[in-house]
Amino acid sequence: MPDVELDFSREEYATRLAKVRSAMESKDIDVLVSADPSNMSWLTGYDGWSFYVHQCVVLSLEGDPFWYGRGMDANGAKRTVFMQNENIIGYADDYVQNPQKHPMDYLSDIFREKNWAEKTIGVEKDNYYFSASCLESLQQNLPKTTLTDATGLVNWQRTVKSHHELKYMRKAARIVEKM
């Protein structure tokens, strides 16, 4: 594992992933694409202000998730997530604001390499950070994939707070009280 100072233990992240995977299984989702910055952080520890470009965390039913985003932002991911560096995938700058190619085109290539091109993929359709262009790119590039709405799937797993989350919340409350 990379030598990253995490806000939560690796065991906590494993518990979070297990909760999300259980929810994925109940909705027959094989692979989840989460583009919501709060969900990305909760799932992996990712802490970056690069949500102005396409990025996401991809979680399958097995193994570690991977962070996907602009190549220059991958260094931030390497310093904040619990996963190995090979699970941090950056795309080139020529995908940014390019009407000829979209970052999800490159993500589709990765899905084909992982043999996920015919799986059921959950996406956060009603999320500010997952655009219509994202969906169109995945539909065009992965025609045998079933794309299903996974809006709120991770959010609902976040509702029951862990001991450590409650500890942080209480600490924040004390700070606010003193202000």
Short mmCIF file of C-alpha atoms in Angstrom, two decimals:
data_model
loop_
_atom_site.label_atom_id
_atom_site.label_comp_id
_atom_site.label_asym_id
_atom_site.label_seq_id
_atom_site.Cartn_x
_atom_site.Cartn_y
_atom_site.Cartn_z
CA MET A 1 0.00 0.00 0.00
CA PRO A 2 1.20 3.54 -0.66
CA ASP A 3 2.50 5.54 2.27
CA VAL A 4 -0.41 7.99 2.46
CA GLU A 5 -1.73 9.56 5.63
CA LEU A 6 -5.43 8.72 5.49
CA ASP A 7 -8.25 10.34 7.44
CA PHE A 8 -9.74 6.89 8.01
CA SER A 9 -8.26 3.41 8.36
CA ARG A 10 -7.98 1.02 5.45
CA GLU A 11 -10.41 -1.21 7.33
CA GLU A 12 -12.97 1.60 7.28
CA TYR A 13 -12.56 1.97 3.53
CA ALA A 14 -12.95 -1.82 3.15
CA THR A 15 -16.20 -1.65 5.13
CA ARG A 16 -17.45 1.20 2.93
CA LEU A 17 -16.62 -0.71 -0.24
CA ALA A 18 -18.40 -3.80 1.11
CA LYS A 19 -21.54 -1.75 1.82
CA VAL A 20 -21.53 -0.28 -1.67
CA ARG A 21 -20.88 -3.66 -3.28
CA SER A 22 -23.81 -5.13 -1.41
CA ALA A 23 -26.02 -2.31 -2.72
CA MET A 24 -24.61 -2.86 -6.22
CA GLU A 25 -25.44 -6.56 -6.06
CA SER A 26 -28.99 -5.84 -4.91
CA LYS A 27 -29.45 -3.68 -8.04
CA ASP A 28 -27.61 -6.12 -10.36
CA ILE A 29 -24.80 -3.63 -11.01
CA ASP A 30 -21.42 -5.14 -11.95
CA VAL A 31 -19.43 -1.91 -12.16
CA LEU A 32 -20.14 1.47 -10.59
CA VAL A 33 -18.95 4.83 -11.95
CA SER A 34 -19.17 7.44 -9.20
CA ALA A 35 -18.44 11.02 -10.26
CA ASP A 36 -19.74 12.84 -7.18
CA PRO A 37 -16.70 14.35 -5.36
CA SER A 38 -18.18 13.52 -1.93
CA ASN A 39 -18.72 9.90 -2.93
CA MET A 40 -15.26 9.67 -4.46
CA SER A 41 -13.76 10.90 -1.20
CA TRP A 42 -15.88 8.58 0.94
CA LEU A 43 -14.96 5.56 -1.18
CA THR A 44 -11.22 6.18 -1.58
CA GLY A 45 -10.06 9.19 0.43
CA TYR A 46 -9.60 11.25 -2.74
CA ASP A 47 -9.33 14.92 -1.85
CA GLY A 48 -8.96 17.25 -4.78
CA TRP A 49 -10.51 20.37 -6.26
CA SER A 50 -10.28 19.08 -9.82
CA PHE A 51 -14.00 18.40 -10.29
CA TYR A 52 -14.08 21.02 -13.05
CA VAL A 53 -12.85 18.25 -15.39
CA HIS A 54 -14.28 14.75 -15.75
CA GLN A 55 -13.20 12.38 -13.02
CA CYS A 56 -14.66 9.42 -11.19
CA VAL A 57 -14.04 6.41 -9.02
CA VAL A 58 -14.82 3.06 -10.63
CA LEU A 59 -15.75 0.14 -8.41
CA SER A 60 -16.38 -3.43 -9.54
CA LEU A 61 -17.61 -6.26 -7.37
CA GLU A 62 -14.03 -7.40 -6.70
CA GLY A 63 -10.66 -5.79 -6.04
CA ASP A 64 -9.72 -2.23 -5.27
CA PRO A 65 -11.53 0.59 -7.03
CA PHE A 66 -9.65 2.87 -9.36
CA TRP A 67 -9.55 6.64 -9.56
CA TYR A 68 -9.89 8.07 -13.06
CA GLY A 69 -9.27 11.69 -13.99
CA ARG A 70 -7.09 14.21 -15.72
CA GLY A 71 -3.45 13.15 -15.76
CA MET A 72 -2.21 16.26 -13.97
CA ASP A 73 -4.66 15.55 -11.13
CA ALA A 74 -3.45 11.97 -10.71
CA ASN A 75 -0.60 13.20 -8.50
CA GLY A 76 -3.17 14.54 -6.04
CA ALA A 77 -4.92 11.20 -6.07
CA LYS A 78 -1.62 9.42 -5.36
CA ARG A 79 -1.32 11.52 -2.20
CA THR A 80 -4.85 11.05 -0.88
CA VAL A 81 -6.25 7.61 -1.82
CA PHE A 82 -5.62 4.27 -0.18
CA MET A 83 -5.09 2.37 -3.44
CA GLN A 84 -1.85 1.48 -5.20
CA ASN A 85 -0.59 3.86 -7.89
CA GLU A 86 -1.59 1.42 -10.65
CA ASN A 87 -5.20 2.06 -9.59
CA ILE A 88 -4.83 5.75 -10.39
CA ILE A 89 -5.45 6.32 -14.08
CA GLY A 90 -5.03 9.69 -15.72
CA TYR A 91 -6.12 10.76 -19.16
CA ALA A 92 -4.20 13.16 -21.39
CA ASP A 93 -4.94 16.88 -21.56
CA ASP A 94 -6.08 16.63 -25.16
CA TYR A 95 -9.32 15.07 -23.86
CA VAL A 96 -10.19 18.26 -21.96
CA GLN A 97 -12.88 20.36 -23.65
CA ASN A 98 -12.25 18.55 -26.93
CA PRO A 99 -15.36 18.19 -29.11
CA GLN A 100 -13.66 15.37 -31.06
CA LYS A 101 -13.02 13.09 -28.08
CA HIS A 102 -14.32 12.78 -24.56
CA PRO A 103 -12.62 11.47 -21.39
CA MET A 104 -15.29 8.75 -21.21
CA ASP A 105 -14.06 7.49 -24.60
CA TYR A 106 -10.77 6.60 -22.91
CA LEU A 107 -12.58 5.14 -19.90
CA SER A 108 -14.54 2.93 -22.31
CA ASP A 109 -11.22 1.59 -23.64
CA ILE A 110 -10.26 0.67 -20.07
CA PHE A 111 -13.60 -1.07 -19.56
CA ARG A 112 -13.01 -3.13 -22.71
CA GLU A 113 -9.51 -4.08 -21.47
CA LYS A 114 -11.04 -5.25 -18.19
CA ASN A 115 -13.72 -7.25 -20.03
CA TRP A 116 -16.48 -5.04 -18.67
CA ALA A 117 -17.86 -4.03 -22.09
CA GLU A 118 -20.90 -6.29 -21.72
CA LYS A 119 -21.53 -5.78 -18.00
CA THR A 120 -24.18 -3.76 -16.22
CA ILE A 121 -22.62 -0.42 -15.34
CA GLY A 122 -24.22 1.91 -12.82
CA VAL A 123 -23.77 5.63 -13.36
CA GLU A 124 -24.95 8.62 -11.33
CA LYS A 125 -27.24 9.98 -14.05
CA ASP A 126 -28.77 12.71 -11.92
CA ASN A 127 -25.52 14.16 -10.67
CA TYR A 128 -23.98 17.52 -11.45
CA TYR A 129 -20.61 15.92 -12.21
CA PHE A 130 -21.87 13.29 -14.66
CA SER A 131 -22.95 15.06 -17.84
CA ALA A 132 -25.15 14.00 -20.74
CA SER A 133 -21.96 13.84 -22.79
CA CYS A 134 -20.52 11.31 -20.35
CA LEU A 135 -23.55 9.08 -20.80
CA GLU A 136 -23.57 9.49 -24.58
CA SER A 137 -19.89 8.58 -24.80
CA LEU A 138 -20.37 5.41 -22.75
CA GLN A 139 -23.45 4.44 -24.77
CA GLN A 140 -21.64 4.97 -28.06
CA ASN A 141 -18.40 3.25 -27.05
CA LEU A 142 -19.92 0.36 -25.08
CA PRO A 143 -22.99 -0.62 -27.13
CA LYS A 144 -23.35 -4.04 -25.45
CA THR A 145 -23.20 -2.55 -21.96
CA THR A 146 -26.32 -2.05 -19.91
CA LEU A 147 -26.10 1.41 -18.35
CA THR A 148 -28.34 1.83 -15.32
CA ASP A 149 -29.04 4.72 -13.00
CA ALA A 150 -27.10 4.44 -9.75
CA THR A 151 -27.85 7.97 -8.52
CA GLY A 152 -27.82 7.95 -4.72
CA LEU A 153 -26.46 4.41 -4.39
CA VAL A 154 -23.28 5.53 -2.61
CA ASN A 155 -25.05 8.41 -0.85
CA TRP A 156 -27.44 6.01 0.88
CA GLN A 157 -24.51 3.92 2.14
CA ARG A 158 -23.03 7.08 3.65
CA THR A 159 -26.11 7.80 5.80
CA VAL A 160 -25.19 5.52 8.72
CA LYS A 161 -22.03 7.01 10.19
CA SER A 162 -19.13 4.97 11.52
CA HIS A 163 -17.57 5.50 14.93
CA HIS A 164 -14.72 7.51 13.34
CA GLU A 165 -17.08 9.65 11.27
CA LEU A 166 -19.09 10.48 14.40
CA LYS A 167 -15.87 11.34 16.22
CA TYR A 168 -14.95 13.85 13.48
CA MET A 169 -18.49 15.27 13.46
CA ARG A 170 -18.40 15.82 17.23
CA LYS A 171 -15.00 17.48 16.95
CA ALA A 172 -16.33 19.79 14.22
CA ALA A 173 -19.35 20.64 16.39
CA ARG A 174 -17.06 21.68 19.25
CA ILE A 175 -15.13 23.94 16.89
CA VAL A 176 -18.32 25.56 15.63
CA GLU A 177 -19.59 26.04 19.18
CA LYS A 178 -16.43 27.97 20.03
CA MET A 179 -16.81 30.21 17.00
#
